[in-house]
C-alpha cells in the first residue's frame, strides 16, 4: 500500500521554517521550564524540610521532658509513611512528602524509644506554589512560541516573497520575456550589504541582460544576413532564368528557389524573434479557410469538416501555419494526409513514421531534421512562432494508430448577442 502523498504546502520554505522554529522553541521552553521547576521545587522542598526538622527537634525536647505533644505531632501517628517509620525505628531522622487526609503533607520523623516520633506540616501552599509556577512556565512558553512564530513567519515570508518574485522573473525569461528583471533594491547600491537572495536576484538580472544582448546580436545578424542575401539572390534568380533549357538549368533554378525560400524564412524568424509582428484580426469561417490552404498547396490532401466554427484571427498567419504543417506532412510523412476541422481546432494528420522524440518533448528546433527528409527545419519553427503571435495553441503529437498529428486550436469568435442570450 502506497503511503499518502503529503500536501504541496508542506514542502514550502515557510512551512519548514515554521516547523523548525516551533520545534526549537518547544525544546528551549521545555529545557528552561525543567530547570526553573527543579530549582524552585528543590528550594521549596528544602525550606519545608528544614522547617519540619526544626519542629521535630522542638517536639523531641517536649517528648523527653514528658510534656504533652502538640496535635501535629505524635509517636507512631496514623498516616506516617511506612518507609519513614522504618527509617526512624533504625535510629535515623528523615522527611517525606505524602498525602494525609487528602492534603499534601511534609512529614519529619526520628527515633523515640524504639518507636517513631513524627511531626507533620501542611504542604498545600508549597505544592500550589509549584503548580502555579508550572502553569506560568507553560503559559509563558506558549506566548513566547506564538510571538516567535509570528516574528519568524514575517521574516521568512519576506524572504520567500523575494524568492517567489525571482522565480517568477526566471519563468518570464524562459518564456521569452527578456526584458523581465527582478530589480531588487539591495543590488542597486553596491555599498549596501546584500543577503543571499539579493545575490541570486542580481545574478539572475545579470544573466538576463547578457542573454538578451547575445540573442539580440544573433537576431540582428540573422536579419542582416537575410537582407544582404536578397539582393544577390534576386540577381542570381534573374540570371538563372536566362540559362538555356536543360537539366543543369533546372538544377540551378531549383537551388536558387531553395535559397530564396530559406532567406525569406530567416527574415520571418528574425521578425518573430524581435516580437515586432502586428496582428490583423478579422472574423473567418475555419472550414473554407482550411480548404483554401489545401488548394493553394497543390498537394493531394483530404479536407474533412466535422464541425465548422467561426474564429477571430489573422487569416494570413493562419494560412501560413496550416501551409507549413501540410508541407511538412507531405515532406516528412506519408499519405494519406488529412486536414480535419472540428470546431475551432484544425488537425493535420499524416501516416508516416511520426514526429521525432526531440520534437514531441521540446518542440521544433531550427535547422534540425531527421529521417533523411528534405528541408532546412524552419517550417515547423515558423508555424509555432506564428501560432503564438495570433494567440493560438499548436500541439505536436503522435497519432494513436501511427503517424504524426499537429493540432491548431484557434480562439473561437463569440457574438455578443449569443453571449447575452446564453446568460
Coordinates of C-alpha atoms in Angstrom, one line a residue:
X1 CA 0.0 0.0 0.0
X2 CA 1.4 3.3 -1.1
X3 CA 1.9 6.0 1.6
X4 CA -0.4 9.0 1.2
X5 CA 1.1 11.9 -0.6
X6 CA 1.9 14.9 1.5
X7 CA 0.2 18.3 0.6
X8 CA 2.3 20.5 -1.6
X9 CA 2.4 23.3 1.0
X10 CA 4.4 21.1 3.4
X11 CA 7.4 21.4 1.0
X12 CA 7.5 25.2 1.2
X13 CA 10.3 27.1 2.9
X14 CA 7.7 28.9 5.1
X15 CA 6.3 25.6 6.4
X16 CA 9.8 24.2 7.1
X17 CA 10.9 27.3 8.9
X18 CA 7.7 27.3 11.0
X19 CA 8.3 23.7 12.0
X20 CA 11.9 24.4 12.8
X21 CA 11.1 27.4 14.9
X22 CA 8.3 25.6 16.7
X23 CA 10.5 22.6 17.5
X24 CA 13.4 24.7 18.7
X25 CA 11.1 27.0 20.8
X26 CA 9.4 24.0 22.4
X27 CA 12.8 22.3 23.1
X28 CA 14.1 25.6 24.6
X29 CA 10.9 26.2 26.6
X30 CA 11.0 22.6 27.9
X31 CA 14.6 22.9 28.9
X32 CA 14.2 26.2 30.7
X33 CA 10.9 25.0 32.3
X34 CA 12.5 21.9 33.7
X35 CA 15.5 23.9 35.0
X36 CA 13.2 26.5 36.7
X37 CA 10.9 23.8 38.0
X38 CA 13.7 21.8 39.5
X39 CA 15.3 24.8 41.1
X40 CA 12.2 26.3 42.6
X41 CA 10.7 22.9 43.7
X42 CA 14.1 22.0 45.2
X43 CA 14.3 25.2 47.2
X44 CA 10.6 24.9 48.3
X45 CA 11.1 21.3 49.5
X46 CA 14.4 22.2 51.2
X47 CA 12.7 25.1 53.1
X48 CA 9.8 22.8 54.2
X49 CA 12.2 20.1 55.2
X50 CA 14.2 22.4 57.4
X51 CA 11.1 23.7 59.0
X52 CA 9.8 20.2 59.6
X53 CA 13.1 19.1 61.2
X54 CA 13.1 22.1 63.4
X55 CA 9.6 21.3 64.6
X56 CA 10.8 17.7 65.1
X57 CA 13.6 18.9 67.3
X58 CA 11.3 21.0 69.4
X59 CA 8.8 18.2 69.7
X60 CA 11.6 15.8 70.7
X61 CA 12.5 18.1 73.6
X62 CA 8.9 18.1 74.8
X63 CA 8.8 14.3 74.5
X64 CA 12.0 13.9 76.6
X65 CA 10.6 16.4 79.2
X66 CA 7.4 14.3 79.4
X67 CA 5.2 17.2 78.4
X68 CA 2.2 16.7 76.2
X69 CA 2.8 16.8 72.4
X70 CA 1.1 19.3 70.1
X71 CA -1.7 18.0 67.9
X72 CA 0.5 18.0 64.8
X73 CA 3.0 15.5 66.4
X74 CA 2.9 12.1 67.9
X75 CA 4.5 8.7 68.4
X76 CA 3.8 6.3 65.6
X77 CA 0.9 8.6 64.4
X78 CA -1.6 7.3 61.9
X79 CA -0.8 8.2 58.3
X80 CA 3.0 8.1 58.8
X81 CA 4.6 6.6 55.7
X82 CA 5.9 3.1 56.4
X83 CA 9.3 3.8 54.9
X84 CA 9.8 6.9 57.0
X85 CA 8.6 4.9 60.1
X86 CA 11.2 2.2 59.4
X87 CA 13.9 4.9 59.0
X88 CA 13.1 6.3 62.4
X89 CA 13.0 2.9 64.1
X90 CA 16.5 2.3 62.8
X91 CA 17.6 5.4 64.7
X92 CA 17.7 7.9 61.9
X93 CA 15.9 11.2 61.1
X94 CA 14.2 11.9 57.8
X95 CA 11.5 13.7 55.9
X96 CA 8.9 12.8 53.3
X97 CA 6.1 14.4 51.4
X98 CA 2.9 12.3 51.2
X99 CA -0.9 12.6 51.3
X100 CA -2.6 12.9 54.7
X101 CA -6.4 13.5 54.9
X102 CA -6.4 14.3 51.2
X103 CA -3.9 17.1 51.5
X104 CA -0.2 17.2 50.7
X105 CA 1.8 16.9 53.9
X106 CA 5.5 17.2 54.8
X107 CA 6.4 14.5 57.4
X108 CA 9.5 14.5 59.7
X109 CA 10.3 11.6 61.9
X110 CA 13.0 10.5 64.3
X111 CA 13.7 7.7 66.9
X112 CA 11.9 7.7 70.2
X113 CA 12.4 4.7 72.5
X114 CA 12.3 2.2 69.6
X115 CA 9.4 3.9 68.0
X116 CA 9.0 6.8 65.6
X117 CA 8.4 10.3 66.8
X118 CA 6.9 12.3 63.9
X119 CA 5.5 15.8 63.1
X120 CA 3.5 16.8 60.1
X121 CA 3.3 20.2 58.3
X122 CA 0.7 21.3 55.8
X123 CA 2.4 21.2 52.4
X124 CA -0.6 22.5 50.4
X125 CA 0.7 26.1 49.9
X126 CA 4.1 24.9 48.7
X127 CA 2.5 22.4 46.3
X128 CA 0.2 25.1 45.0
X129 CA 3.1 27.4 44.6
X130 CA 4.9 24.8 42.4
X131 CA 1.8 24.1 40.4
X132 CA 1.2 27.8 39.8
X133 CA 4.9 28.1 38.7
X134 CA 4.4 25.2 36.3
X135 CA 1.3 26.9 34.8
X136 CA 3.1 30.2 34.5
X137 CA 6.0 28.5 32.7
X138 CA 3.6 26.7 30.4
X139 CA 1.7 29.9 29.6
X140 CA 4.8 31.9 29.1
X141 CA 6.2 29.2 26.8
X142 CA 3.1 29.2 24.7
X143 CA 3.1 33.0 24.4
X144 CA 6.8 33.0 23.6
X145 CA 6.4 30.3 20.9
X146 CA 3.4 32.2 19.4
X147 CA 5.3 35.5 19.3
X148 CA 8.4 33.9 17.9
X149 CA 6.4 32.1 15.2
X150 CA 4.7 35.4 14.2
X151 CA 8.0 37.2 14.0
X152 CA 9.7 34.3 12.3
X153 CA 6.9 33.9 9.8
X154 CA 7.0 37.6 9.0
X155 CA 10.8 37.4 8.4
X156 CA 10.6 34.2 6.4
X157 CA 7.7 35.4 4.4
X158 CA 9.7 38.5 3.3
X159 CA 12.5 36.2 2.1
X160 CA 10.2 33.7 0.4
X161 CA 8.3 36.6 -1.3
X162 CA 11.5 37.8 -2.8
X163 CA 12.4 34.2 -3.8
X164 CA 9.0 33.8 -5.5
X165 CA 9.5 37.1 -7.3
X166 CA 12.9 35.9 -8.5
X167 CA 11.4 32.6 -9.7
X168 CA 8.6 34.4 -11.4
X169 CA 11.0 36.6 -13.3
X170 CA 13.1 33.5 -14.2
X171 CA 9.9 31.8 -15.7
X172 CA 9.2 35.0 -17.7
X173 CA 12.7 35.0 -19.1
X174 CA 12.4 31.3 -20.0
X175 CA 9.1 32.1 -21.7
X176 CA 10.9 34.7 -23.9
X177 CA 10.3 37.9 -22.0
X178 CA 14.0 39.1 -22.0
X179 CA 13.1 42.5 -20.6
X180 CA 12.0 40.9 -17.3
X181 CA 14.2 41.9 -14.3
X182 CA 13.9 41.4 -10.5
X183 CA 15.4 44.9 -9.8
X184 CA 16.0 44.1 -6.1
X185 CA 16.7 47.5 -4.4
X186 CA 19.5 45.8 -2.5
X187 CA 21.5 45.2 -5.7
X188 CA 21.4 48.8 -6.9
X189 CA 23.5 50.2 -4.2
X190 CA 26.9 48.4 -4.1
X191 CA 27.7 49.9 -0.6
X192 CA 24.6 48.3 0.9
X193 CA 25.0 44.9 2.5
X194 CA 23.5 42.1 0.4
X195 CA 21.9 38.9 1.6
X196 CA 21.8 35.6 -0.4
X197 CA 18.5 36.4 -2.0
X198 CA 19.8 39.7 -3.3
X199 CA 22.9 38.0 -4.7
X200 CA 20.7 35.5 -6.5
X201 CA 18.5 38.2 -7.9
X202 CA 21.5 40.3 -9.0
X203 CA 23.0 37.2 -10.7
X204 CA 19.7 36.5 -12.5
X205 CA 19.4 40.1 -13.7
X206 CA 23.0 40.0 -15.0
X207 CA 22.4 36.7 -16.7
X208 CA 19.2 38.0 -18.3
X209 CA 20.9 41.2 -19.6
X210 CA 23.8 39.1 -21.0
X211 CA 21.4 36.7 -22.6
X212 CA 19.3 39.5 -24.1
X213 CA 22.4 41.1 -25.6
X214 CA 23.5 37.9 -27.2
X215 CA 20.1 37.0 -28.6
X216 CA 19.6 40.5 -29.9
X217 CA 23.0 40.3 -31.6
X218 CA 22.1 36.9 -33.1
X219 CA 18.8 38.3 -34.3
X220 CA 20.4 41.3 -35.9
X221 CA 23.0 39.1 -37.5
X222 CA 20.3 36.7 -38.9
X223 CA 18.2 39.6 -40.2
X224 CA 21.3 41.4 -41.7
X225 CA 22.5 38.2 -43.4
X226 CA 19.0 37.5 -44.8
X227 CA 18.6 41.1 -46.1
X228 CA 22.1 41.1 -47.7
X229 CA 21.3 37.8 -49.4
X230 CA 18.2 39.0 -51.0
X231 CA 19.9 41.3 -53.5
X232 CA 22.4 38.8 -54.9
X233 CA 19.7 36.1 -54.9
X234 CA 17.4 38.3 -56.9
X235 CA 20.2 38.8 -59.5
X236 CA 21.1 35.1 -59.4
X237 CA 17.4 34.2 -60.0
X238 CA 17.2 36.5 -62.9
X239 CA 20.4 35.1 -64.4
X240 CA 19.2 31.5 -63.9
X241 CA 16.1 32.3 -66.0
X242 CA 18.3 33.3 -68.9
X243 CA 20.1 29.9 -68.9
X244 CA 19.2 27.6 -71.8
X245 CA 16.7 24.9 -71.0
X246 CA 18.1 21.7 -69.8
X247 CA 18.8 19.6 -66.7
X248 CA 21.7 21.8 -65.5
X249 CA 19.5 24.9 -65.7
X250 CA 16.7 23.2 -63.9
X251 CA 19.0 22.2 -61.0
X252 CA 20.3 25.8 -60.8
X253 CA 16.8 27.2 -60.7
X254 CA 15.7 24.7 -58.0
X255 CA 18.7 25.6 -55.8
X256 CA 18.1 29.3 -56.3
X257 CA 14.4 28.9 -55.3
X258 CA 15.5 26.9 -52.2
X259 CA 17.9 29.6 -51.2
X260 CA 15.3 32.3 -51.7
X261 CA 12.9 30.3 -49.6
X262 CA 15.5 29.9 -46.9
X263 CA 16.2 33.6 -46.9
X264 CA 12.6 34.5 -46.6
X265 CA 12.2 32.0 -43.7
X266 CA 15.2 33.6 -42.0
X267 CA 13.7 37.0 -42.3
X268 CA 10.4 35.8 -41.0
X269 CA 12.0 34.1 -38.0
X270 CA 14.0 37.3 -37.2
X271 CA 10.8 39.3 -37.2
X272 CA 9.2 36.7 -34.9
X273 CA 12.2 36.7 -32.6
X274 CA 12.1 40.5 -32.4
X275 CA 8.4 40.3 -31.4
X276 CA 7.5 43.2 -33.7
X277 CA 4.7 41.5 -35.5
X278 CA 1.3 43.0 -35.6
X279 CA -1.9 41.0 -35.9
X280 CA -4.7 41.9 -38.4
X281 CA -7.7 40.3 -36.7
X282 CA -10.9 39.5 -38.6
X283 CA -13.7 37.0 -38.4
X284 CA -13.4 34.0 -40.7
X285 CA -15.1 30.6 -41.2
X286 CA -12.4 28.0 -40.4
X287 CA -13.7 25.3 -42.9
X288 CA -13.4 27.3 -46.1
X289 CA -10.1 28.8 -44.8
X290 CA -8.6 25.3 -44.4
X291 CA -9.9 24.3 -47.9
X292 CA -8.3 27.3 -49.4
X293 CA -4.9 26.5 -47.9
X294 CA -5.0 22.9 -49.2
X295 CA -5.9 24.1 -52.7
X296 CA -3.0 26.6 -52.7
X297 CA -0.6 23.9 -51.6
X298 CA -1.3 21.9 -54.7
X299 CA -1.0 18.6 -52.8
X300 CA -3.2 15.6 -52.6
X301 CA -4.6 16.4 -49.2
X302 CA -8.1 15.4 -47.9
X303 CA -10.1 18.0 -46.0
X304 CA -12.8 16.9 -43.5
X305 CA -15.0 19.5 -41.9
X306 CA -16.7 17.7 -38.9
X307 CA -17.9 20.9 -37.3
X308 CA -17.3 24.3 -38.8
X309 CA -16.6 27.2 -36.5
X310 CA -16.2 31.0 -36.7
X311 CA -12.8 32.2 -35.5
X312 CA -11.4 35.7 -34.9
X313 CA -7.8 35.6 -36.2
X314 CA -5.3 36.8 -38.7
X315 CA -6.1 34.9 -41.9
X316 CA -2.6 35.3 -43.5
X317 CA -0.9 33.9 -40.4
X318 CA -3.3 31.0 -40.1
X319 CA -2.8 30.1 -43.7
X320 CA 1.0 30.3 -43.2
X321 CA 0.7 27.9 -40.2
X322 CA -1.5 25.4 -42.0
X323 CA 0.5 25.6 -45.2
X324 CA 3.7 24.8 -43.3
X325 CA 2.0 21.9 -41.5
X326 CA 0.7 20.4 -44.7
X327 CA 4.0 20.8 -46.5
X328 CA 5.8 19.2 -43.6
X329 CA 3.3 16.3 -43.6
X330 CA 4.0 15.6 -47.3
X331 CA 7.7 16.2 -47.0
X332 CA 8.5 14.1 -43.9
X333 CA 5.3 11.9 -43.5
X334 CA 3.4 9.5 -45.8
X335 CA 0.0 9.7 -47.4
X336 CA -2.8 9.9 -46.9
X337 CA -2.6 13.4 -45.4
X338 CA -5.8 14.6 -43.8
X339 CA -6.8 18.1 -42.6
X340 CA -9.7 17.9 -40.1
X341 CA -11.7 20.9 -38.9
X342 CA -13.6 20.2 -35.6
X343 CA -14.9 23.4 -34.2
X344 CA -12.0 25.8 -33.5
X345 CA -9.5 23.0 -33.8
X346 CA -7.7 22.1 -37.1
X347 CA -5.6 19.0 -37.1
X348 CA -3.1 17.9 -39.8
X349 CA -2.5 14.2 -39.8
X350 CA -0.2 12.0 -41.9
X351 CA 0.6 8.3 -41.8
X352 CA 4.4 8.4 -41.8
X353 CA 6.9 7.5 -39.0
X354 CA 5.6 10.3 -36.8
X355 CA 7.4 13.2 -35.2
X356 CA 10.9 12.6 -33.8
X357 CA 11.2 12.3 -30.0
X358 CA 13.0 15.6 -29.5
X359 CA 10.2 17.5 -31.2
X360 CA 7.5 15.9 -29.1
X361 CA 9.5 16.7 -26.0
X362 CA 10.7 20.2 -26.5
X363 CA 9.1 21.5 -29.7
X364 CA 10.6 22.2 -33.2
X365 CA 14.2 23.2 -33.4
X366 CA 15.8 25.3 -36.1
X367 CA 17.9 23.6 -38.8
X368 CA 17.2 20.2 -37.3
X369 CA 15.5 17.5 -39.3
X370 CA 15.6 13.7 -39.1
X371 CA 14.7 10.8 -41.2
X372 CA 16.6 12.0 -44.3
X373 CA 13.8 14.2 -45.5
X374 CA 14.3 17.4 -47.4
X375 CA 14.1 20.8 -45.9
X376 CA 16.0 23.0 -43.5
X377 CA 14.0 22.6 -40.4
X378 CA 12.4 26.1 -40.2
X379 CA 8.8 25.3 -41.3
X380 CA 7.5 24.0 -38.0
X381 CA 9.5 26.6 -36.1
X382 CA 7.8 29.3 -38.2
X383 CA 4.4 27.6 -37.6
X384 CA 4.9 27.6 -33.9
X385 CA 6.0 31.2 -33.9
X386 CA 3.1 32.4 -35.9
X387 CA 0.6 30.4 -33.8
X388 CA 2.0 32.2 -30.7
X389 CA 1.6 35.6 -32.4
X390 CA -2.1 35.0 -33.1
X391 CA -2.8 33.5 -29.6
X392 CA -3.4 30.0 -30.9
X393 CA -2.2 26.8 -29.3
X394 CA -0.2 24.4 -31.6
X395 CA 0.4 20.9 -30.3
X396 CA 2.6 18.2 -31.9
X397 CA 1.6 14.7 -31.0
X398 CA 1.8 11.1 -32.2
X399 CA -1.4 9.7 -33.7
X400 CA -2.9 6.8 -31.8
X401 CA -2.6 4.4 -34.8
X402 CA 0.7 5.7 -36.1
X403 CA 1.8 8.8 -37.9
X404 CA 2.1 12.4 -36.9
X405 CA -0.6 14.8 -35.9
X406 CA -0.5 18.6 -35.4
X407 CA -3.5 20.3 -33.7
X408 CA -4.0 24.0 -34.0
X409 CA -6.6 25.5 -31.6
X410 CA -7.8 29.0 -32.5
X411 CA -9.7 31.5 -30.4
X412 CA -13.4 30.9 -31.3
X413 CA -15.5 34.0 -32.1
X414 CA -18.5 34.5 -29.9
X415 CA -21.1 37.1 -30.9
X416 CA -22.2 39.5 -28.2
X417 CA -25.8 38.7 -28.8
X418 CA -25.2 34.9 -28.4
X419 CA -23.2 35.6 -25.2
X420 CA -26.0 37.7 -23.7
X421 CA -28.7 35.2 -24.6
X422 CA -26.7 32.4 -23.0
X423 CA -26.7 34.4 -19.8

